[in-house]
Short mmCIF file of C-alpha atoms in Angstrom, two decimals:
data_model
loop_
_atom_site.label_atom_id
_atom_site.label_comp_id
_atom_site.label_asym_id
_atom_site.label_seq_id
_atom_site.Cartn_x
_atom_site.Cartn_y
_atom_site.Cartn_z
CA MET A 10 31.48 15.91 4.36
CA ALA A 11 30.90 18.57 2.28
CA PRO A 12 29.85 17.78 -1.45
CA SER A 13 32.84 17.36 -4.15
CA PHE A 14 33.02 20.40 -6.54
CA THR A 15 31.32 18.67 -8.98
CA ALA A 16 28.00 17.10 -7.36
CA ARG A 17 27.60 20.99 -6.28
CA ILE A 18 27.68 21.00 -10.27
CA GLN A 19 25.60 18.05 -11.01
CA LEU A 20 22.96 19.61 -8.16
CA PHE A 21 22.54 23.01 -9.96
CA LEU A 22 21.98 21.98 -13.36
CA LEU A 23 19.33 18.98 -11.62
CA ARG A 24 17.75 22.10 -9.94
CA ALA A 25 18.26 24.45 -13.44
CA LEU A 26 16.57 21.56 -15.27
CA GLY A 27 13.69 21.26 -12.86
CA PHE A 28 12.80 24.95 -12.80
CA LEU A 29 12.30 24.96 -16.76
CA ILE A 30 10.32 21.97 -17.04
CA GLY A 31 8.29 24.06 -14.25
CA LEU A 32 8.58 26.88 -16.60
CA VAL A 33 7.52 24.75 -19.65
CA GLY A 34 4.70 23.52 -17.26
CA ARG A 35 3.47 26.69 -16.70
CA ALA A 36 3.29 28.11 -20.41
CA ALA A 37 1.13 24.94 -21.32
CA LEU A 38 -0.83 25.98 -18.62
CA VAL A 39 -1.59 29.24 -19.61
CA LEU A 40 -1.05 28.95 -23.49
CA GLY A 41 -2.39 25.21 -24.44
CA GLY A 42 -5.17 24.66 -21.75
CA PRO A 43 -9.04 24.58 -23.15
CA LYS A 44 -10.85 27.92 -23.40
CA PHE A 45 -13.62 28.38 -21.32
CA ALA A 46 -15.94 31.18 -20.52
CA SER A 47 -16.19 30.12 -17.06
CA LYS A 48 -13.50 27.54 -14.86
CA THR A 49 -16.16 25.56 -13.52
CA PRO A 50 -19.55 23.70 -14.45
CA ARG A 51 -22.14 25.42 -13.26
CA PRO A 52 -22.77 24.40 -9.37
CA VAL A 53 -26.09 21.32 -9.08
CA THR A 54 -29.43 22.70 -8.60
CA GLU A 55 -30.85 19.95 -8.91
CA PRO A 56 -31.16 17.90 -5.67
CA LEU A 57 -31.52 14.56 -7.09
CA LEU A 58 -27.96 14.58 -7.94
CA LEU A 59 -26.96 15.34 -4.59
CA LEU A 60 -28.14 12.25 -2.85
CA SER A 61 -25.77 8.88 -2.77
CA GLY A 62 -26.19 6.04 -4.22
CA MET A 63 -27.77 4.37 -1.38
CA GLN A 64 -30.67 6.79 -0.47
CA LEU A 65 -31.73 6.82 -4.28
CA ALA A 66 -31.61 3.29 -3.81
CA LYS A 67 -34.43 3.60 -0.34
CA LEU A 68 -35.85 5.87 -2.19
CA ILE A 69 -36.62 4.27 -5.77
CA ARG A 70 -37.71 0.65 -3.70
CA GLN A 71 -40.08 3.20 -1.40
CA ARG A 72 -41.68 4.68 -4.44
CA LYS A 73 -40.92 8.44 -3.19
CA VAL A 74 -39.07 8.59 -6.59
CA LYS A 75 -39.36 7.59 -9.93
CA CYS A 76 -36.36 5.92 -11.04
CA ILE A 77 -36.21 7.80 -14.75
CA ASP A 78 -36.85 10.57 -12.77
CA VAL A 79 -32.82 10.05 -11.53
CA VAL A 80 -31.89 8.88 -14.53
CA GLN A 81 -33.39 12.06 -16.45
CA ALA A 82 -31.88 14.53 -13.90
CA TYR A 83 -28.52 12.65 -14.62
CA ILE A 84 -28.73 12.85 -18.58
CA ASN A 85 -29.71 16.79 -18.41
CA ARG A 86 -26.61 17.28 -16.16
CA ILE A 87 -24.09 15.10 -17.97
CA LYS A 88 -25.23 17.65 -21.74
CA ASP A 89 -24.95 20.56 -19.60
CA VAL A 90 -21.38 19.59 -17.99
CA ASN A 91 -20.19 17.04 -20.17
CA PRO A 92 -18.75 18.97 -23.28
CA MET A 93 -16.84 21.04 -20.63
CA ILE A 94 -15.01 18.59 -18.53
CA ASN A 95 -15.29 15.67 -21.34
CA GLY A 96 -15.73 12.65 -18.70
CA ILE A 97 -17.84 10.73 -20.35
CA VAL A 98 -16.42 9.17 -24.05
CA LYS A 99 -20.24 7.38 -25.16
CA TYR A 100 -23.49 8.00 -24.03
CA ARG A 101 -26.38 5.27 -23.52
CA PHE A 102 -28.28 7.15 -23.26
CA GLU A 103 -31.62 5.96 -24.66
CA GLU A 104 -30.62 2.63 -23.37
CA ALA A 105 -31.04 3.63 -19.76
CA MET A 106 -34.14 5.54 -20.11
CA LYS A 107 -35.56 1.09 -21.05
CA GLU A 108 -33.91 0.39 -18.00
CA ALA A 109 -35.27 2.99 -15.79
CA HIS A 110 -38.59 2.46 -16.93
CA ALA A 111 -38.47 -1.10 -16.64
CA VAL A 112 -37.63 -0.80 -12.84
CA ASP A 113 -40.76 1.72 -12.83
CA GLN A 114 -42.50 -0.50 -14.04
CA LYS A 115 -41.77 -3.61 -11.66
CA LEU A 116 -41.92 -1.09 -9.20
CA ALA A 117 -45.60 -0.39 -9.59
CA GLU A 118 -46.67 -4.11 -9.77
CA LYS A 119 -46.00 -3.80 -5.84
CA GLN A 120 -44.96 -7.97 -5.88
CA GLU A 121 -42.38 -7.90 -3.54
CA ASP A 122 -41.73 -5.73 -0.44
CA GLU A 123 -38.93 -3.21 0.50
CA ALA A 124 -36.97 -5.86 2.28
CA THR A 125 -36.93 -8.34 -0.58
CA LEU A 126 -36.27 -6.04 -3.22
CA GLU A 127 -33.14 -4.40 -1.09
CA ASN A 128 -31.40 -7.85 -1.43
CA LYS A 129 -31.97 -8.64 -4.13
CA TRP A 130 -31.28 -5.43 -6.40
CA PRO A 131 -29.25 -2.92 -3.41
CA PHE A 132 -28.39 -0.94 -6.26
CA LEU A 133 -32.08 -0.68 -7.90
CA GLY A 134 -31.77 2.31 -10.09
CA VAL A 135 -28.87 4.16 -9.66
CA PRO A 136 -27.09 5.43 -12.07
CA LEU A 137 -23.11 3.62 -12.84
CA THR A 138 -20.43 5.25 -15.21
CA VAL A 139 -17.65 2.95 -16.10
CA LYS A 140 -14.28 3.44 -17.02
CA GLU A 141 -13.90 2.75 -20.98
CA ALA A 142 -11.27 0.11 -20.22
CA PHE A 143 -13.67 -2.09 -19.18
CA GLN A 144 -16.62 -3.87 -20.97
CA LEU A 145 -19.82 -2.88 -20.90
CA GLN A 146 -21.81 -4.49 -23.55
CA GLY A 147 -22.05 -2.54 -26.98
CA MET A 148 -19.96 0.47 -25.88
CA PRO A 149 -16.31 0.81 -27.41
CA ASN A 150 -13.65 -0.99 -25.02
CA SER A 151 -10.44 0.55 -26.87
CA SER A 152 -9.22 2.27 -23.20
CA GLY A 153 -7.84 4.86 -25.88
CA LEU A 154 -5.69 2.68 -28.19
CA MET A 155 -6.12 4.11 -32.39
CA ASN A 156 -5.54 0.00 -33.46
CA ARG A 157 -8.42 -0.47 -30.79
CA ARG A 158 -10.76 2.31 -31.65
CA ASP A 159 -13.49 0.51 -33.20
CA ALA A 160 -13.65 -2.01 -31.04
CA ILE A 161 -16.67 -2.76 -29.32
CA ALA A 162 -17.77 -5.01 -25.86
CA LYS A 163 -19.54 -7.89 -26.59
CA THR A 164 -20.31 -8.59 -23.71
CA ASP A 165 -19.55 -7.19 -19.58
CA ALA A 166 -16.48 -7.08 -17.57
CA THR A 167 -17.34 -9.15 -14.46
CA VAL A 168 -17.87 -6.34 -12.38
CA VAL A 169 -19.98 -4.32 -14.60
CA ALA A 170 -22.26 -7.61 -14.32
CA LEU A 171 -22.64 -7.60 -10.81
CA LEU A 172 -23.34 -4.14 -10.51
CA LYS A 173 -26.03 -4.37 -13.72
CA GLY A 174 -27.40 -7.35 -11.13
CA ALA A 175 -27.85 -5.35 -8.48
CA GLY A 176 -29.76 -2.71 -10.74
CA ALA A 177 -27.33 -0.39 -11.75
CA ILE A 178 -28.27 1.53 -14.91
CA PRO A 179 -25.01 1.75 -16.80
CA LEU A 180 -24.88 5.62 -18.14
CA GLY A 181 -22.21 5.68 -20.28
CA ILE A 182 -18.38 5.47 -20.31
CA THR A 183 -14.97 7.30 -19.65
CA ASN A 184 -11.66 8.67 -20.44
CA CYS A 185 -9.18 6.85 -19.89
CA SER A 186 -5.09 7.46 -20.55
CA GLU A 187 -3.79 5.51 -23.22
CA LEU A 188 -3.82 2.08 -22.58
CA CYS A 189 -4.47 3.51 -18.60
CA MET A 190 -0.23 3.78 -18.11
CA TRP A 191 -0.20 7.87 -17.47
CA TYR A 192 -0.56 10.51 -14.86
CA GLU A 193 -3.68 12.07 -17.29
CA SER A 194 -6.37 10.62 -18.81
CA SER A 195 -6.00 11.83 -22.07
CA ASN A 196 -5.51 10.02 -25.54
CA LYS A 197 -5.68 10.20 -29.82
CA ILE A 198 -9.14 9.16 -29.53
CA TYR A 199 -10.94 11.17 -27.02
CA GLY A 200 -9.26 14.08 -26.29
CA ARG A 201 -7.79 15.47 -22.66
CA SER A 202 -10.45 15.50 -19.77
CA ASN A 203 -11.05 18.54 -17.94
CA ASN A 204 -10.59 18.73 -13.50
CA PRO A 205 -14.11 20.22 -12.46
CA TYR A 206 -12.60 22.19 -10.12
CA ASP A 207 -10.53 24.30 -12.50
CA LEU A 208 -10.65 23.14 -16.13
CA GLN A 209 -7.35 24.42 -17.08
CA HIS A 210 -5.96 21.31 -14.57
CA ILE A 211 -6.40 17.63 -15.48
CA VAL A 212 -8.19 14.74 -14.03
CA GLY A 213 -5.49 12.64 -12.90
CA GLY A 214 -5.20 8.74 -14.28
CA SER A 215 -6.21 6.56 -15.59
CA SER A 216 -9.11 6.49 -13.93
CA GLY A 217 -9.35 10.02 -14.83
CA GLY A 218 -12.75 11.17 -16.80
CA GLU A 219 -14.55 8.33 -14.04
CA GLY A 220 -13.07 10.77 -11.57
CA CYS A 221 -13.90 14.08 -12.83
CA THR A 222 -17.63 12.80 -13.88
CA LEU A 223 -17.88 11.94 -10.72
CA ALA A 224 -16.61 15.04 -9.54
CA ALA A 225 -19.15 17.57 -11.40
CA ALA A 226 -21.75 15.68 -10.69
CA CYS A 227 -22.37 13.98 -13.82
CA SER A 228 -22.26 10.19 -12.19
CA VAL A 229 -23.30 9.16 -8.38
CA ILE A 230 -21.00 5.35 -8.68
CA GLY A 231 -18.27 3.80 -10.97
CA VAL A 232 -15.67 2.04 -11.77
CA GLY A 233 -12.24 2.22 -11.99
CA SER A 234 -8.70 0.11 -11.37
CA ASP A 235 -5.98 0.75 -9.88
CA ILE A 236 -2.47 -0.59 -10.24
CA GLY A 237 -0.28 2.43 -9.33
CA GLY A 238 -2.72 5.01 -8.04
CA SER A 239 -4.56 4.80 -11.19
CA ILE A 240 -8.17 4.82 -8.97
CA ARG A 241 -6.30 7.05 -5.90
CA MET A 242 -4.91 9.59 -7.94
CA PRO A 243 -8.19 10.53 -9.73
CA ALA A 244 -10.09 10.47 -7.01
CA PHE A 245 -7.32 12.71 -5.26
CA PHE A 246 -7.26 15.18 -8.10
CA ASN A 247 -10.77 15.39 -8.28
CA GLY A 248 -12.32 15.27 -4.40
CA ILE A 249 -13.75 12.22 -4.20
CA PHE A 250 -13.59 8.43 -2.70
CA GLY A 251 -12.35 5.77 -4.24
CA HIS A 252 -11.03 2.27 -2.67
CA LYS A 253 -8.12 -0.06 -3.69
CA PRO A 254 -9.08 -3.16 -2.28
CA SER A 255 -7.17 -6.05 -0.64
CA PRO A 256 -5.35 -7.60 -3.98
CA GLY A 257 -7.64 -10.65 -5.84
CA VAL A 258 -10.72 -9.49 -3.98
CA VAL A 259 -12.58 -8.21 -6.82
CA PRO A 260 -11.93 -9.61 -10.28
CA ASN A 261 -10.36 -7.98 -12.97
CA LYS A 262 -11.81 -9.86 -15.97
CA GLY A 263 -13.46 -8.14 -18.75
CA GLN A 264 -11.02 -4.67 -18.86
CA PHE A 265 -8.41 -3.83 -21.34
CA PRO A 266 -5.00 -4.81 -21.40
CA LEU A 267 -5.10 -7.26 -19.32
CA ALA A 268 -2.57 -7.77 -16.50
CA VAL A 269 0.17 -10.29 -17.56
CA GLY A 270 2.15 -11.81 -14.84
CA ALA A 271 3.60 -9.75 -11.82
CA GLN A 272 0.49 -6.88 -12.77
CA GLU A 273 -1.53 -9.73 -11.56
CA LEU A 274 -0.16 -9.09 -8.45
CA PHE A 275 -0.98 -5.72 -8.27
CA LEU A 276 -4.13 -4.28 -10.72
CA CYS A 277 -6.46 -3.76 -8.66
CA THR A 278 -10.14 -2.71 -9.55
CA GLY A 279 -12.17 -0.44 -7.20
CA PRO A 280 -15.54 1.51 -5.91
CA MET A 281 -15.13 5.29 -6.74
CA CYS A 282 -17.96 7.84 -5.44
CA ARG A 283 -18.95 10.77 -3.98
CA TYR A 284 -20.21 9.53 -0.74
CA ALA A 285 -18.06 7.36 1.79
CA GLU A 286 -21.54 5.22 2.34
CA ASP A 287 -21.52 4.04 -0.89
CA LEU A 288 -18.11 2.33 -0.48
CA ALA A 289 -18.70 -0.79 0.67
CA PRO A 290 -21.65 -1.86 -0.70
CA MET A 291 -20.28 -1.49 -4.31
CA LEU A 292 -18.01 -3.44 -3.13
CA LYS A 293 -19.37 -6.02 -1.95
CA VAL A 294 -21.53 -6.22 -5.04
CA MET A 295 -18.53 -5.71 -7.08
CA ALA A 296 -16.58 -8.20 -4.99
CA GLY A 297 -18.62 -11.48 -6.06
CA PRO A 298 -17.26 -14.92 -3.79
CA GLY A 299 -14.19 -12.78 -2.52
CA ILE A 300 -16.44 -10.61 -0.50
CA LYS A 301 -15.49 -13.68 2.03
CA ARG A 302 -12.29 -12.57 2.64
CA LEU A 303 -13.30 -8.99 3.85
CA LYS A 304 -14.69 -8.66 7.28
CA LEU A 305 -16.94 -5.67 6.08
CA ASP A 306 -19.34 -6.04 8.02
CA THR A 307 -17.61 -6.39 11.41
CA LYS A 308 -18.30 -3.54 13.78
CA VAL A 309 -15.50 -1.12 13.42
CA HIS A 310 -13.66 1.42 16.79
CA LEU A 311 -11.79 3.37 15.86
CA LYS A 312 -10.17 3.90 19.64
CA ASP A 313 -9.29 0.65 19.20
CA LEU A 314 -7.56 1.75 15.81
CA LYS A 315 -3.78 1.84 15.69
CA PHE A 316 -2.78 5.07 13.44
CA TYR A 317 0.15 6.76 12.33
CA TRP A 318 0.06 9.68 9.23
CA MET A 319 3.02 11.81 7.60
CA GLU A 320 3.00 15.06 6.22
CA HIS A 321 5.02 15.17 3.66
CA ASP A 322 7.32 12.85 2.09
CA GLY A 323 10.13 14.67 2.58
CA GLY A 324 10.60 16.51 -0.83
CA SER A 325 12.86 16.77 -3.94
CA PHE A 326 14.26 19.63 -5.31
CA LEU A 327 12.76 17.62 -8.53
CA MET A 328 8.94 17.58 -7.38
CA SER A 329 7.03 20.02 -6.42
CA LYS A 330 6.00 20.29 -1.83
CA VAL A 331 3.24 19.10 -0.79
CA ASP A 332 1.19 21.96 -0.49
CA GLN A 333 0.63 23.77 2.69
CA ASP A 334 -2.60 24.11 2.70
CA LEU A 335 -3.00 20.12 2.31
CA ILE A 336 0.49 20.12 5.54
CA MET A 337 -2.48 22.69 7.10
CA THR A 338 -5.72 20.16 7.00
CA GLN A 339 -4.25 17.72 8.26
CA LYS A 340 -3.44 19.41 11.42
CA LYS A 341 -6.34 20.28 11.69
CA GLU A 342 -7.74 17.24 13.08
CA PRO A 343 -5.28 15.63 14.47
CA VAL A 344 -5.92 16.63 18.10
CA LYS A 345 -10.34 14.89 17.82
CA PHE A 346 -8.46 12.33 16.34
CA VAL A 347 -6.04 11.10 18.60
CA ASP A 348 -8.93 11.74 21.58
CA LEU A 349 -11.06 8.72 19.60
CA LEU A 350 -8.51 6.62 18.74
CA GLY A 351 -6.83 7.12 22.82
CA ASP A 352 -3.47 6.69 23.51
CA HIS A 353 -2.34 4.79 20.36
CA GLY A 354 -1.75 8.32 18.08
CA LYS A 355 1.99 8.40 16.95
CA HIS A 356 3.41 10.76 14.40
CA VAL A 357 5.94 9.49 12.03
CA SER A 358 9.06 10.90 10.36
CA PRO A 359 9.55 8.50 7.21
CA LEU A 360 12.84 10.18 6.49
CA TRP A 361 14.47 9.28 10.30
CA GLU A 362 12.34 6.06 10.26
CA LEU A 363 14.90 5.22 6.71
CA ILE A 364 17.76 6.36 9.24
CA LYS A 365 16.42 4.22 11.84
CA TRP A 366 15.97 0.96 9.06
CA CYS A 367 20.29 1.60 7.55
CA LEU A 368 20.98 0.79 11.35
CA GLY A 369 18.20 -1.85 11.92
CA LEU A 370 16.60 0.26 14.84
CA SER A 371 13.31 0.33 12.91
CA VAL A 372 10.72 -1.23 13.77
CA TYR A 373 8.86 -0.85 10.25
CA THR A 374 9.68 -2.86 6.90
CA ILE A 375 11.71 -0.06 4.00
CA PRO A 376 7.90 -0.75 2.01
CA SER A 377 5.51 0.62 4.42
CA ILE A 378 7.02 3.63 4.50
CA GLY A 379 5.70 4.07 1.42
CA VAL A 380 4.85 1.31 -1.16
CA PHE A 381 1.31 0.88 -0.42
CA SER A 382 0.80 -0.98 -4.28
CA ALA A 383 3.88 -3.53 -3.60
CA LEU A 384 2.91 -4.31 -1.01
CA GLY A 385 -0.82 -5.78 -1.76
CA LEU A 386 -2.85 -3.07 1.68
CA PRO A 387 -6.14 -1.71 0.35
CA VAL A 388 -6.29 2.13 0.12
CA THR A 389 -8.96 4.57 0.58
CA GLN A 390 -8.32 7.72 -1.29
CA CYS A 391 -10.47 10.60 0.92
CA PRO A 392 -11.03 14.58 0.39
CA LEU A 393 -9.99 16.82 3.07
CA GLY A 394 -12.26 19.88 1.09
CA LEU A 395 -10.93 22.23 -0.74
CA ASN A 396 -7.22 24.43 -1.14
CA ALA A 397 -7.14 28.41 -0.74
CA LYS A 398 -7.13 27.86 -4.97
CA GLY A 399 -10.55 25.49 -5.02
CA LEU A 400 -8.57 22.76 -5.52
CA PRO A 401 -9.12 19.27 -3.90
CA LEU A 402 -6.86 18.27 -0.83
CA GLY A 403 -7.16 14.85 -0.03
CA ILE A 404 -5.05 11.89 1.71
CA GLN A 405 -4.85 7.71 1.47
CA VAL A 406 -5.75 5.92 4.10
CA VAL A 407 -4.23 2.92 4.58
CA ALA A 408 -4.45 -0.86 6.27
CA GLY A 409 -3.31 -4.25 6.38
CA PRO A 410 -3.82 -6.83 4.15
CA PHE A 411 -7.74 -7.97 4.27
CA ASN A 412 -8.43 -5.08 6.41
CA ASP A 413 -10.72 -2.87 3.67
CA HIS A 414 -13.20 -2.98 6.48
CA LEU A 415 -10.79 -0.27 8.94
CA THR A 416 -10.54 2.24 6.24
CA LEU A 417 -13.96 2.72 5.16
CA ALA A 418 -14.59 3.35 8.33
CA VAL A 419 -12.24 5.78 8.72
CA ALA A 420 -13.23 6.90 5.39
CA GLN A 421 -16.47 8.05 6.59
CA TYR A 422 -15.00 9.54 9.84
CA LEU A 423 -13.39 11.82 7.59
CA GLU A 424 -16.40 12.10 5.49
CA LYS A 425 -18.28 13.95 8.03
CA THR A 426 -15.51 15.77 10.13
CA PHE A 427 -14.08 17.29 6.84
CA GLY A 428 -17.54 17.32 4.98
CA GLY A 429 -16.36 15.11 1.99
CA TRP A 430 -17.07 16.14 -1.84
CA VAL A 431 -17.75 19.58 -2.56
CA CYS A 432 -19.66 20.42 -5.29
CA PRO A 433 -17.97 22.25 -8.35
CA GLY A 434 -18.64 25.60 -8.79
CA LYS A 435 -18.74 26.83 -5.47
CA PHE A 436 -16.13 28.41 -3.92
#
């Protein structure tokens, strides 16, 4: 049946409104964005900044690299780049250098062998940044809210304490959206964070300061939180890895605002990093006793996995279309991926499955077509390189509850296949 005249008029008005909103957005981008001499920060030249957290920890344990040199390299990078991206909103450089010196002194005493050091402190001497919404002792903890601008954390959030206990050295806290509620990372206290792949673009929210800080090589591992995409979207926007764990595995204690009611079921604290090999070790530390609920040490055979993927969400006239570069990137690998996974590869059309569901013919529940957070599924956001404009591409890898080891294994495969994080400024 053809739509009625009224319905056609409503559709036309909605399309016109969407067009006008798009024009306003483009004008704001041109006239109101930050002004810098370059679109991106300078590429990394210090080799220490191009190593994963696991690699750095190993070199420090083996006494092949001094911890103080690693921390100083990151401080130099932050001083050079952070004025452009505004990712880190409060430094703790003096404390970090003291902690790095203490690590070097401890190693100089040679009281413990490398295996013992790895077991006790898997992230010994590794630089860390923390989303401002989490308590880091002595640092602001406002979540971008003006009436909390003087709030100073008197203790560490549980995950921060666990990472520090594993040897990580915090360099500072990173920007977030006001009360961690928005799609970008901008507030009246700290201002706006900028995307290192194009400083006129936003970084996503609410863990966007963490995302851009990691992407710009101002940190190597970081802490974020996610209730509706607050780890995954900044990881996507900034071309890094981010993992939303299965709910209830990683403790949320020590962040503001506190999750209440139904939010407690969905809020997840998780790792963000540049290198996929850091995800599982970070999760093991951050989860504490909760790690027993996962199977991170289980060997994953990708051939035995059944997987489904979707190229796009079906589209809407009120939303931007999925970037064609992203669709083409997904098509680069499926043949190899299907070969790797055996005979299980099968494309899924969300729209077709929705129609079948309405008729009672689909083998899927309606939430499985898209609502990952509501179902409490673990999700790993993975970078897939850059598009024609030099902006990050990415994909979410989703598994069943408490099967985080599957998404993390696929993340490492995708990193090897697509190259993982790309250093800004090299495009």
